[in-house]
mmCIF file of C-alpha atoms in Angstrom:
data_model
loop_
_atom_site.group_PDB
_atom_site.id
_atom_site.type_symbol
_atom_site.label_atom_id
_atom_site.label_comp_id
_atom_site.label_asym_id
_atom_site.label_seq_id
_atom_site.Cartn_x
_atom_site.Cartn_y
_atom_site.Cartn_z
ATOM 1 C CA MET A 91 10.927 -16.064 0.893
ATOM 2 C CA THR A 92 10.030 -13.016 2.805
ATOM 3 C CA ASP A 93 8.162 -14.307 6.336
ATOM 4 C CA ARG A 94 4.976 -12.837 5.795
ATOM 5 C CA LEU A 95 2.102 -11.546 8.220
ATOM 6 C CA ASN A 96 -0.986 -12.403 9.535
ATOM 7 C CA PRO A 97 -3.815 -11.092 11.019
ATOM 8 C CA GLY A 98 -3.295 -10.457 14.575
ATOM 9 C CA ASP A 99 0.539 -9.820 13.701
ATOM 10 C CA PRO A 100 1.630 -6.469 15.330
ATOM 11 C CA ALA A 101 2.262 -4.042 11.538
ATOM 12 C CA PRO A 102 5.791 -3.316 11.802
ATOM 13 C CA GLU A 103 6.334 0.325 12.600
ATOM 14 C CA PHE A 104 7.812 2.820 10.040
ATOM 15 C CA THR A 105 8.313 6.329 9.598
ATOM 16 C CA LEU A 106 9.251 6.882 6.130
ATOM 17 C CA PRO A 107 9.534 10.094 3.871
ATOM 18 C CA THR A 108 6.742 11.626 1.721
ATOM 19 C CA ASP A 109 5.118 12.825 -1.459
ATOM 20 C CA SER A 110 4.493 15.907 0.304
ATOM 21 C CA GLY A 111 8.143 16.431 1.565
ATOM 22 C CA GLY A 112 7.276 15.465 5.352
ATOM 23 C CA THR A 113 7.448 12.191 7.315
ATOM 24 C CA LEU A 114 5.064 9.947 7.981
ATOM 25 C CA SER A 115 5.339 7.109 10.966
ATOM 26 C CA LEU A 116 2.256 3.996 11.809
ATOM 27 C CA ALA A 117 2.327 5.866 14.441
ATOM 28 C CA ASP A 118 0.691 8.621 13.691
ATOM 29 C CA LEU A 119 -2.109 7.181 12.532
ATOM 30 C CA ARG A 120 -2.944 4.894 15.755
ATOM 31 C CA GLY A 121 -6.061 5.401 16.831
ATOM 32 C CA ARG A 122 -7.526 4.793 12.969
ATOM 33 C CA LYS A 123 -8.211 1.988 10.598
ATOM 34 C CA VAL A 124 -5.585 2.391 7.887
ATOM 35 C CA ILE A 125 -4.321 0.533 4.754
ATOM 36 C CA LEU A 126 -1.526 0.550 3.516
ATOM 37 C CA TYR A 127 -0.990 -1.255 -0.258
ATOM 38 C CA ALA A 128 2.343 -2.216 -1.328
ATOM 39 C CA TYR A 129 3.002 -1.107 -5.271
ATOM 40 C CA PRO A 130 5.704 -1.580 -7.249
ATOM 41 C CA ALA A 131 6.513 1.739 -9.131
ATOM 42 C CA ALA A 132 4.529 5.518 -9.440
ATOM 43 C CA MET A 133 3.862 6.038 -12.609
ATOM 44 C CA THR A 134 3.169 2.948 -14.462
ATOM 45 C CA PRO A 135 0.040 1.593 -15.447
ATOM 46 C CA GLY A 136 -1.416 -0.951 -13.160
ATOM 47 C CA CYS A 137 0.688 1.396 -9.903
ATOM 48 C CA THR A 138 -1.571 4.413 -11.454
ATOM 49 C CA LYS A 139 -4.887 2.401 -11.988
ATOM 50 C CA GLN A 140 -4.541 0.916 -8.460
ATOM 51 C CA ALA A 141 -4.503 4.479 -6.599
ATOM 52 C CA CYS A 142 -6.578 5.931 -8.582
ATOM 53 C CA ASP A 143 -9.600 3.239 -7.691
ATOM 54 C CA PHE A 144 -7.540 3.840 -4.040
ATOM 55 C CA ARG A 145 -8.249 8.012 -4.911
ATOM 56 C CA ASP A 146 -12.038 7.019 -5.575
ATOM 57 C CA SER A 147 -12.395 4.690 -3.597
ATOM 58 C CA LEU A 148 -11.270 7.028 -0.414
ATOM 59 C CA ALA A 149 -14.271 9.146 0.665
ATOM 60 C CA SER A 150 -16.385 6.320 1.190
ATOM 61 C CA LEU A 151 -13.187 4.147 2.946
ATOM 62 C CA GLN A 152 -12.658 7.452 5.223
ATOM 63 C CA ALA A 153 -16.416 7.344 6.069
ATOM 64 C CA ALA A 154 -15.527 3.867 7.148
ATOM 65 C CA GLY A 155 -12.583 4.839 9.552
ATOM 66 C CA TYR A 156 -10.097 3.681 7.172
ATOM 67 C CA GLU A 157 -6.098 6.244 6.115
ATOM 68 C CA VAL A 158 -5.369 4.876 3.405
ATOM 69 C CA VAL A 159 -0.880 4.861 2.352
ATOM 70 C CA GLY A 160 0.664 4.342 -0.220
ATOM 71 C CA ILE A 161 3.647 2.535 -0.548
ATOM 72 C CA SER A 162 7.029 2.028 -2.818
ATOM 73 C CA PRO A 163 10.267 2.044 -3.692
ATOM 74 C CA ASP A 164 9.905 5.288 -6.097
ATOM 75 C CA LYS A 165 11.592 8.680 -4.334
ATOM 76 C CA PRO A 166 9.668 11.320 -2.808
ATOM 77 C CA ASP A 167 10.314 13.236 -5.732
ATOM 78 C CA LYS A 168 8.930 11.031 -8.251
ATOM 79 C CA LEU A 169 6.085 10.371 -5.454
ATOM 80 C CA ALA A 170 5.165 14.439 -5.703
ATOM 81 C CA LYS A 171 5.111 13.794 -9.671
ATOM 82 C CA PHE A 172 2.905 10.331 -8.817
ATOM 83 C CA ARG A 173 0.552 12.733 -6.708
ATOM 84 C CA ASP A 174 -0.118 15.611 -8.875
ATOM 85 C CA ARG A 175 -0.424 14.166 -11.978
ATOM 86 C CA ASP A 176 -2.929 11.808 -11.278
ATOM 87 C CA ALA A 177 -4.464 14.170 -8.505
ATOM 88 C CA ILE A 178 -3.777 11.371 -5.682
ATOM 89 C CA THR A 179 -5.560 12.714 -2.338
ATOM 90 C CA PHE A 180 -3.987 10.364 0.003
ATOM 91 C CA PRO A 181 -0.632 9.676 1.330
ATOM 92 C CA LEU A 182 2.376 8.085 -0.444
ATOM 93 C CA VAL A 183 5.037 6.724 1.400
ATOM 94 C CA ALA A 184 8.564 6.357 -0.033
ATOM 95 C CA ASP A 185 10.208 2.711 1.052
ATOM 96 C CA THR A 186 13.540 3.574 -1.687
ATOM 97 C CA ASP A 187 15.414 0.838 0.810
ATOM 98 C CA LYS A 188 12.544 -1.943 0.329
ATOM 99 C CA ALA A 189 13.694 -1.888 4.936
ATOM 100 C CA VAL A 190 9.777 -1.728 5.528
ATOM 101 C CA LEU A 191 8.392 -3.352 2.373
ATOM 102 C CA THR A 192 11.009 -6.339 3.102
ATOM 103 C CA ALA A 193 9.251 -6.528 6.774
ATOM 104 C CA TYR A 194 5.448 -6.320 5.629
ATOM 105 C CA GLY A 195 7.114 -9.715 3.404
ATOM 106 C CA ALA A 196 6.032 -6.945 0.181
ATOM 107 C CA TYR A 197 9.526 -6.948 -0.572
ATOM 108 C CA GLY A 198 10.976 -10.747 -2.078
ATOM 109 C CA GLU A 199 10.521 -13.429 -4.978
ATOM 110 C CA LYS A 200 7.777 -13.143 -7.164
ATOM 111 C CA GLN A 201 6.861 -14.344 -11.015
ATOM 112 C CA MET A 202 6.479 -11.873 -13.581
ATOM 113 C CA TYR A 203 6.194 -13.283 -16.832
ATOM 114 C CA GLY A 204 7.254 -17.269 -16.620
ATOM 115 C CA ARG A 205 10.513 -15.652 -14.654
ATOM 116 C CA THR A 206 11.324 -15.958 -11.083
ATOM 117 C CA VAL A 207 12.410 -12.110 -10.098
ATOM 118 C CA THR A 208 12.794 -10.552 -6.928
ATOM 119 C CA GLY A 209 10.544 -6.737 -6.388
ATOM 120 C CA VAL A 210 7.592 -5.466 -5.088
ATOM 121 C CA ILE A 211 4.737 -7.897 -3.532
ATOM 122 C CA ARG A 212 1.627 -5.590 -5.112
ATOM 123 C CA SER A 213 0.023 -6.547 -2.073
ATOM 124 C CA THR A 214 -2.415 -4.383 0.721
ATOM 125 C CA PHE A 215 -2.388 -4.220 4.382
ATOM 126 C CA VAL A 216 -5.713 -3.837 7.049
ATOM 127 C CA ILE A 217 -4.178 -2.464 10.426
ATOM 128 C CA ASP A 218 -6.433 -1.879 13.088
ATOM 129 C CA ALA A 219 -6.553 0.797 15.788
ATOM 130 C CA ASP A 220 -3.667 -0.657 17.868
ATOM 131 C CA GLY A 221 -1.345 -0.958 15.219
ATOM 132 C CA LYS A 222 -2.270 -4.837 14.699
ATOM 133 C CA ILE A 223 -2.591 -6.542 10.852
ATOM 134 C CA GLU A 224 -6.840 -7.448 10.125
ATOM 135 C CA ARG A 225 -6.263 -8.673 6.916
ATOM 136 C CA ALA A 226 -2.328 -9.148 4.397
ATOM 137 C CA LEU A 227 -3.251 -9.790 1.313
ATOM 138 C CA TYR A 228 -0.450 -10.526 -1.311
ATOM 139 C CA ASN A 229 -0.238 -10.493 -4.856
ATOM 140 C CA VAL A 230 -3.425 -9.064 -5.559
ATOM 141 C CA LYS A 231 -4.215 -7.850 -8.875
ATOM 142 C CA ALA A 232 -3.875 -3.950 -9.221
ATOM 143 C CA THR A 233 -7.488 -3.740 -11.751
ATOM 144 C CA GLY A 234 -10.194 -4.838 -9.648
ATOM 145 C CA HIS A 235 -8.651 -4.538 -5.844
ATOM 146 C CA VAL A 236 -9.898 -2.225 -4.495
ATOM 147 C CA ALA A 237 -13.671 -3.127 -4.713
ATOM 148 C CA LYS A 238 -13.079 -6.431 -4.416
ATOM 149 C CA LEU A 239 -11.242 -5.193 -0.589
ATOM 150 C CA ARG A 240 -15.078 -2.899 -0.731
ATOM 151 C CA ARG A 241 -16.627 -5.797 -0.172
ATOM 152 C CA ASP A 242 -14.049 -8.226 1.877
ATOM 153 C CA LEU A 243 -15.155 -4.765 4.309
ATOM 154 C CA GLY A 244 -18.284 -5.173 3.932
ATOM 155 C CA LEU A 245 -18.258 -1.468 2.445
ATOM 156 C CA ASP A 246 -20.472 -2.443 -0.269
#
């Protein structure tokens, strides 16, 4: 089983390619609060719903001081298609070797349709301005998760 992060743990550092052809490092976001969410695959129904929910809440999340970043094992060109198709307005990063997902405890064994499989565990991490985990939410639902997160963060 993959080790899971807990509040107060340092968020694992990363520098990954983005949907826009550049790179993004967690260090680039230091001094800001970050919502990093891990999803299994771009352009699938659940992941699209979740990305669009974050997109639709982005202005109010940013007004509350949060930056949103999506992470998946997809290649940057697929992330670019996803961004363009669904008007995603926050960075998507590609973790093709799954090392960062594993470091966050968001890759490993999970239950899917009654079977144990290995894959991305849909998860959300709230990282404080100092780079520490504020919340680590595992096995979240694609639908309704952003609304629950907003309530939990006191934004609604």
